[in-house]
GROMACS .gro file of N, CA and C in nm:
model
  348
    1MET      N    1   5.768  -2.093  17.556
    1MET     CA    2   5.786  -1.979  17.467
    1MET      C    3   5.750  -1.853  17.545
    2ARG      N    4   5.836  -1.753  17.537
    2ARG     CA    5   5.809  -1.625  17.602
    2ARG      C    6   5.752  -1.529  17.498
    3VAL      N    7   5.647  -1.457  17.537
    3VAL     CA    8   5.584  -1.359  17.448
    3VAL      C    9   5.583  -1.225  17.518
    4LYS      N   10   5.629  -1.121  17.448
    4LYS     CA   11   5.628  -0.986  17.503
    4LYS      C   12   5.494  -0.920  17.474
    5THR      N   13   5.443  -0.846  17.569
    5THR     CA   14   5.320  -0.770  17.548
    5THR      C   15   5.341  -0.629  17.600
    6TRP      N   16   5.244  -0.544  17.575
    6TRP     CA   17   5.252  -0.407  17.625
    6TRP      C   18   5.253  -0.405  17.777
    7SER      N   19   5.194  -0.505  17.839
    7SER     CA   20   5.186  -0.508  17.985
    7SER      C   21   5.294  -0.594  18.049
    8GLY      N   22   5.392  -0.637  17.971
    8GLY     CA   23   5.501  -0.718  18.024
    8GLY      C   24   5.523  -0.842  17.940
    9GLU      N   25   5.595  -0.937  17.997
    9GLU     CA   26   5.622  -1.062  17.928
    9GLU      C   27   5.552  -1.176  17.999
   10PHE      N   28   5.517  -1.281  17.923
   10PHE     CA   29   5.461  -1.398  17.987
   10PHE      C   30   5.510  -1.523  17.917
   11GLU      N   31   5.509  -1.632  17.991
   11GLU     CA   32   5.550  -1.762  17.939
   11GLU      C   33   5.425  -1.837  17.895
   12VAL      N   34   5.428  -1.896  17.777
   12VAL     CA   35   5.316  -1.977  17.731
   12VAL      C   36   5.366  -2.118  17.703
   13GLN      N   37   5.284  -2.216  17.736
   13GLN     CA   38   5.319  -2.356  17.712
   13GLN      C   39   5.279  -2.391  17.569
   14VAL      N   40   5.369  -2.457  17.498
   14VAL     CA   41   5.345  -2.490  17.358
   14VAL      C   42   5.349  -2.642  17.341
   15ARG      N   43   5.242  -2.698  17.288
   15ARG     CA   44   5.239  -2.842  17.260
   15ARG      C   45   5.313  -2.870  17.131
   16GLU      N   46   5.412  -2.957  17.137
   16GLU     CA   47   5.497  -2.984  17.021
   16GLU      C   48   5.429  -3.073  16.917
   17ASP      N   49   5.317  -3.137  16.952
   17ASP     CA   50   5.253  -3.230  16.860
   17ASP      C   51   5.156  -3.160  16.764
   18LEU      N   52   5.145  -3.028  16.773
   18LEU     CA   53   5.054  -2.953  16.686
   18LEU      C   54   5.134  -2.872  16.584
   19PRO      N   55   5.073  -2.836  16.470
   19PRO     CA   56   5.141  -2.750  16.373
   19PRO      C   57   5.180  -2.617  16.437
   20PRO      N   58   5.289  -2.554  16.392
   20PRO     CA   59   5.338  -2.430  16.456
   20PRO      C   60   5.234  -2.321  16.471
   21ALA      N   61   5.156  -2.295  16.366
   21ALA     CA   62   5.057  -2.186  16.374
   21ALA      C   63   4.952  -2.217  16.481
   22VAL      N   64   4.910  -2.342  16.488
   22VAL     CA   65   4.809  -2.382  16.587
   22VAL      C   66   4.867  -2.371  16.727
   23ARG      N   67   4.992  -2.414  16.745
   23ARG     CA   68   5.056  -2.406  16.877
   23ARG      C   69   5.062  -2.262  16.926
   24ILE      N   70   5.103  -2.171  16.840
   24ILE     CA   71   5.117  -2.031  16.880
   24ILE      C   72   4.982  -1.972  16.916
   25VAL      N   73   4.882  -1.994  16.831
   25VAL     CA   74   4.748  -1.939  16.857
   25VAL      C   75   4.690  -1.997  16.986
   26ASN      N   76   4.698  -2.128  17.003
   26ASN     CA   77   4.643  -2.190  17.123
   26ASN      C   78   4.710  -2.138  17.249
   27ALA      N   79   4.842  -2.125  17.246
   27ALA     CA   80   4.915  -2.079  17.364
   27ALA      C   81   4.877  -1.937  17.400
   28ILE      N   82   4.868  -1.850  17.301
   28ILE     CA   83   4.836  -1.710  17.330
   28ILE      C   84   4.691  -1.695  17.374
   29ILE      N   85   4.599  -1.766  17.310
   29ILE     CA   86   4.459  -1.756  17.350
   29ILE      C   87   4.440  -1.812  17.491
   30GLU      N   88   4.512  -1.918  17.524
   30GLU     CA   89   4.503  -1.970  17.661
   30GLU      C   90   4.546  -1.862  17.760
   31LYS      N   91   4.651  -1.789  17.727
   31LYS     CA   92   4.696  -1.680  17.814
   31LYS      C   93   4.589  -1.571  17.822
   32LEU      N   94   4.529  -1.538  17.709
   32LEU     CA   95   4.428  -1.432  17.707
   32LEU      C   96   4.307  -1.470  17.792
   33VAL      N   97   4.266  -1.595  17.783
   33VAL     CA   98   4.149  -1.639  17.858
   33VAL      C   99   4.172  -1.625  18.008
   34HIS      N  100   4.297  -1.639  18.050
   34HIS     CA  101   4.329  -1.631  18.193
   34HIS      C  102   4.397  -1.500  18.230
   35ALA      N  103   4.393  -1.399  18.144
   35ALA     CA  104   4.463  -1.272  18.171
   35ALA      C  105   4.400  -1.200  18.290
   36PRO      N  106   4.477  -1.178  18.396
   36PRO     CA  107   4.419  -1.111  18.514
   36PRO      C  108   4.396  -0.962  18.493
   37GLU      N  109   4.472  -0.901  18.404
   37GLU     CA  110   4.460  -0.757  18.387
   37GLU      C  111   4.342  -0.716  18.299
   38GLY      N  112   4.272  -0.814  18.242
   38GLY     CA  113   4.153  -0.784  18.164
   38GLY      C  114   4.181  -0.745  18.020
   39ARG      N  115   4.305  -0.716  17.987
   39ARG     CA  116   4.338  -0.680  17.849
   39ARG      C  117   4.486  -0.712  17.826
   40THR      N  118   4.514  -0.783  17.722
   40THR     CA  119   4.652  -0.814  17.687
   40THR      C  120   4.670  -0.785  17.539
   41GLU      N  121   4.775  -0.715  17.505
   41GLU     CA  122   4.804  -0.687  17.365
   41GLU      C  123   4.938  -0.751  17.330
   42VAL      N  124   4.939  -0.826  17.223
   42VAL     CA  125   5.060  -0.892  17.178
   42VAL      C  126   5.099  -0.832  17.044
   43ARG      N  127   5.224  -0.787  17.035
   43ARG     CA  128   5.271  -0.728  16.910
   43ARG      C  129   5.331  -0.836  16.821
   44MET      N  130   5.298  -0.829  16.693
   44MET     CA  131   5.347  -0.929  16.598
   44MET      C  132   5.498  -0.937  16.602
   45GLN      N  133   5.566  -0.823  16.606
   45GLN     CA  134   5.712  -0.824  16.600
   45GLN      C  135   5.775  -0.888  16.723
   46ASP      N  136   5.697  -0.905  16.829
   46ASP     CA  137   5.750  -0.968  16.950
   46ASP      C  138   5.723  -1.118  16.956
   47LEU      N  139   5.653  -1.170  16.857
   47LEU     CA  140   5.627  -1.313  16.852
   47LEU      C  141   5.746  -1.384  16.786
   48PRO      N  142   5.757  -1.515  16.805
   48PRO     CA  143   5.868  -1.589  16.743
   48PRO      C  144   5.865  -1.576  16.591
   49GLU      N  145   5.980  -1.597  16.530
   49GLU     CA  146   5.992  -1.588  16.384
   49GLU      C  147   5.890  -1.680  16.315
   50GLN      N  148   5.863  -1.795  16.376
   50GLN     CA  149   5.768  -1.889  16.316
   50GLN      C  150   5.630  -1.826  16.301
   51ALA      N  151   5.594  -1.736  16.393
   51ALA     CA  152   5.463  -1.671  16.383
   51ALA      C  153   5.457  -1.582  16.260
   52ARG      N  154   5.568  -1.518  16.226
   52ARG     CA  155   5.569  -1.433  16.106
   52ARG      C  156   5.562  -1.518  15.979
   53ILE      N  157   5.632  -1.631  15.983
   53ILE     CA  158   5.630  -1.721  15.867
   53ILE      C  159   5.490  -1.776  15.845
   54ASP      N  160   5.423  -1.812  15.955
   54ASP     CA  161   5.291  -1.875  15.947
   54ASP      C  162   5.177  -1.776  15.961
   55TRP      N  163   5.202  -1.647  15.939
   55TRP     CA  164   5.100  -1.544  15.962
   55TRP      C  165   4.967  -1.576  15.895
   56PRO      N  166   4.963  -1.612  15.764
   56PRO     CA  167   4.833  -1.642  15.702
   56PRO      C  168   4.759  -1.756  15.772
   57LYS      N  169   4.832  -1.859  15.814
   57LYS     CA  170   4.768  -1.971  15.884
   57LYS      C  171   4.713  -1.926  16.018
   58ILE      N  172   4.787  -1.840  16.087
   58ILE     CA  173   4.743  -1.791  16.217
   58ILE      C  174   4.614  -1.710  16.201
   59VAL      N  175   4.611  -1.621  16.102
   59VAL     CA  176   4.491  -1.540  16.079
   59VAL      C  177   4.373  -1.630  16.044
   60ASN      N  178   4.394  -1.731  15.960
   60ASN     CA  179   4.286  -1.822  15.925
   60ASN      C  180   4.235  -1.896  16.048
   61ARG      N  181   4.325  -1.937  16.135
   61ARG     CA  182   4.282  -2.008  16.256
   61ARG      C  183   4.201  -1.916  16.347
   62LEU      N  184   4.243  -1.791  16.358
   62LEU     CA  185   4.168  -1.696  16.440
   62LEU      C  186   4.029  -1.673  16.382
   63LYS      N  187   4.019  -1.667  16.249
   63LYS     CA  188   3.888  -1.650  16.186
   63LYS      C  189   3.799  -1.770  16.215
   64ILE      N  190   3.856  -1.889  16.211
   64ILE     CA  191   3.778  -2.009  16.241
   64ILE      C  192   3.731  -2.006  16.386
   65LEU      N  193   3.822  -1.973  16.478
   65LEU     CA  194   3.786  -1.969  16.619
   65LEU      C  195   3.679  -1.864  16.645
   66ALA      N  196   3.685  -1.754  16.571
   66ALA     CA  197   3.588  -1.647  16.591
   66ALA      C  198   3.449  -1.686  16.542
   67SER      N  199   3.442  -1.784  16.453
   67SER     CA  200   3.313  -1.818  16.393
   67SER      C  201   3.249  -1.943  16.452
   68VAL      N  202   3.325  -2.021  16.530
   68VAL     CA  203   3.268  -2.145  16.582
   68VAL      C  204   3.195  -2.120  16.714
   69ASP      N  205   3.109  -2.214  16.748
   69ASP     CA  206   3.043  -2.209  16.878
   69ASP      C  207   3.151  -2.224  16.986
   70PRO      N  208   3.145  -2.145  17.094
   70PRO     CA  209   3.249  -2.151  17.196
   70PRO      C  210   3.273  -2.290  17.253
   71VAL      N  211   3.171  -2.372  17.257
   71VAL     CA  212   3.189  -2.506  17.314
   71VAL      C  213   3.285  -2.588  17.230
   72ALA      N  214   3.296  -2.555  17.100
   72ALA     CA  215   3.384  -2.631  17.012
   72ALA      C  216   3.531  -2.602  17.040
   73PHE      N  217   3.560  -2.496  17.111
   73PHE     CA  218   3.699  -2.463  17.144
   73PHE      C  219   3.712  -2.463  17.296
   74PRO      N  220   3.778  -2.564  17.353
   74PRO     CA  221   3.778  -2.583  17.498
   74PRO      C  222   3.819  -2.460  17.579
   75LYS      N  223   3.916  -2.383  17.532
   75LYS     CA  224   3.964  -2.270  17.609
   75LYS      C  225   3.863  -2.156  17.612
   76ALA      N  226   3.760  -2.163  17.528
   76ALA     CA  227   3.664  -2.053  17.519
   76ALA      C  228   3.526  -2.092  17.568
   77ARG      N  229   3.515  -2.198  17.643
   77ARG     CA  230   3.383  -2.244  17.686
   77ARG      C  231   3.308  -2.139  17.766
   78ALA      N  232   3.382  -2.053  17.836
   78ALA     CA  233   3.316  -1.953  17.920
   78ALA      C  234   3.281  -1.826  17.844
   79GLY      N  235   3.324  -1.815  17.719
   79GLY     CA  236   3.303  -1.687  17.651
   79GLY      C  237   3.283  -1.699  17.502
   80ARG      N  238   3.303  -1.587  17.434
   80ARG     CA  239   3.277  -1.579  17.290
   80ARG      C  240   3.392  -1.504  17.224
   81PHE      N  241   3.440  -1.556  17.112
   81PHE     CA  242   3.549  -1.493  17.039
   81PHE      C  243   3.495  -1.405  16.927
   82GLU      N  244   3.558  -1.292  16.906
   82GLU     CA  245   3.529  -1.209  16.789
   82GLU      C  246   3.662  -1.167  16.728
   83LEU      N  247   3.666  -1.160  16.597
   83LEU     CA  248   3.788  -1.119  16.527
   83LEU      C  249   3.761  -0.991  16.450
   84PHE      N  250   3.849  -0.894  16.465
   84PHE     CA  251   3.837  -0.767  16.394
   84PHE      C  252   3.965  -0.740  16.318
   85GLU      N  253   3.955  -0.675  16.204
   85GLU     CA  254   4.072  -0.633  16.129
   85GLU      C  255   4.057  -0.485  16.097
   86ASN      N  256   4.161  -0.407  16.122
   86ASN     CA  257   4.157  -0.264  16.095
   86ASN      C  258   4.297  -0.216  16.060
   87ARG      N  259   4.318  -0.180  15.935
   87ARG     CA  260   4.446  -0.127  15.889
   87ARG      C  261   4.564  -0.217  15.925
   88GLY      N  262   4.549  -0.344  15.900
   88GLY     CA  263   4.658  -0.437  15.925
   88GLY      C  264   4.671  -0.486  16.068
   89HIS      N  265   4.586  -0.437  16.157
   89HIS     CA  266   4.584  -0.486  16.295
   89HIS      C  267   4.472  -0.589  16.307
   90PHE      N  268   4.501  -0.699  16.372
   90PHE     CA  269   4.399  -0.800  16.397
   90PHE      C  270   4.372  -0.805  16.546
   91TRP      N  271   4.247  -0.795  16.583
   91TRP     CA  272   4.206  -0.800  16.723
   91TRP      C  273   4.124  -0.926  16.745
   92VAL      N  274   4.156  -0.999  16.850
   92VAL     CA  275   4.070  -1.108  16.893
   92VAL      C  276   4.017  -1.066  17.029
   93ARG      N  277   3.886  -1.052  17.038
   93ARG     CA  278   3.826  -1.013  17.165
   93ARG      C  279   3.754  -1.135  17.222
   94VAL      N  280   3.777  -1.160  17.349
   94VAL     CA  281   3.710  -1.269  17.418
   94VAL      C  282   3.618  -1.207  17.520
   95GLU      N  283   3.489  -1.225  17.504
   95GLU     CA  284   3.392  -1.168  17.598
   95GLU      C  285   3.338  -1.280  17.686
   96PHE      N  286   3.330  -1.251  17.815
   96PHE     CA  287   3.288  -1.351  17.912
   96PHE      C  288   3.159  -1.308  17.979
   97PRO      N  289   3.081  -1.403  18.029
   97PRO     CA  290   2.964  -1.367  18.109
   97PRO      C  291   3.009  -1.292  18.235
   98PRO      N  292   2.929  -1.199  18.286
   98PRO     CA  293   2.968  -1.125  18.407
   98PRO      C  294   3.001  -1.221  18.521
   99GLY      N  295   3.112  -1.193  18.588
   99GLY     CA  296   3.153  -1.273  18.702
   99GLY      C  297   3.232  -1.397  18.667
  100ALA      N  298   3.236  -1.437  18.539
  100ALA     CA  299   3.307  -1.558  18.501
  100ALA      C  300   3.457  -1.533  18.483
  101ALA      N  301   3.490  -1.416  18.433
  101ALA     CA  302   3.630  -1.383  18.403
  101ALA      C  303   3.633  -1.234  18.368
  102PRO      N  304   3.750  -1.181  18.332
  102PRO     CA  305   3.752  -1.040  18.289
  102PRO      C  306   3.649  -1.014  18.180
  103GLU      N  307   3.596  -0.894  18.178
  103GLU     CA  308   3.489  -0.861  18.083
  103GLU      C  309   3.533  -0.882  17.939
  104SER      N  310   3.655  -0.842  17.909
  104SER     CA  311   3.707  -0.869  17.775
  104SER      C  312   3.858  -0.865  17.779
  105VAL      N  313   3.917  -0.942  17.693
  105VAL     CA  314   4.061  -0.937  17.675
  105VAL      C  315   4.087  -0.928  17.526
  106CYS      N  316   4.192  -0.858  17.488
  106CYS     CA  317   4.218  -0.833  17.347
  106CYS      C  318   4.358  -0.880  17.310
  107LEU      N  319   4.367  -0.934  17.194
  107LEU     CA  320   4.496  -0.969  17.135
  107LEU      C  321   4.512  -0.883  17.012
  108VAL      N  322   4.622  -0.811  17.002
  108VAL     CA  323   4.646  -0.723  16.889
  108VAL      C  324   4.772  -0.769  16.819
  109TRP      N  325   4.760  -0.798  16.691
  109TRP     CA  326   4.877  -0.833  16.612
  109TRP      C  327   4.890  -0.736  16.497
  110ARG      N  328   5.009  -0.696  16.468
  110ARG     CA  329   5.034  -0.615  16.349
  110ARG      C  330   5.135  -0.692  16.265
  111PRO      N  331   5.102  -0.727  16.143
  111PRO     CA  332   5.197  -0.801  16.059
  111PRO      C  333   5.326  -0.723  16.039
  112ALA      N  334   5.437  -0.794  16.038
  112ALA     CA  335   5.566  -0.729  16.012
  112ALA      C  336   5.569  -0.681  15.867
  113PRO      N  337   5.635  -0.567  15.840
  113PRO     CA  338   5.644  -0.518  15.701
  113PRO      C  339   5.711  -0.622  15.611
  114VAL      N  340   5.662  -0.633  15.490
  114VAL     CA  341   5.719  -0.727  15.394
  114VAL      C  342   5.839  -0.661  15.327
  115ALA      N  343   5.952  -0.730  15.328
  115ALA     CA  344   6.074  -0.676  15.266
  115ALA      C  345   6.057  -0.671  15.114
  116ALA      N  346   6.102  -0.562  15.054
  116ALA     CA  347   6.087  -0.546  14.909
  116ALA      C  348   6.195  -0.621  14.835
   0.00000   0.00000   0.00000
């Protein structure tokens, strides 16, 4: 799956044996954890249509990941997840110990407007 970001496009590997919302979140967070530029922003409108359909599930999964101990989520063993919401934007910040990885990386999603 290709995902567009403000800093370019990247390919993410998606496991087909997981529910769609979980696959999308896991793939993007894996990219964020390994982001060399230290910050990656992903726009909701640039994600696959399935991400828009599963938006509530994706947000719930991000909230769960933000609240669990990092050891419980393999991709975050080196850091800590935080979830922020501000005017329809959701931020997932991954903070790492100094020297382990970029100081922080951010994922920004803005829900697509709901058709009337």
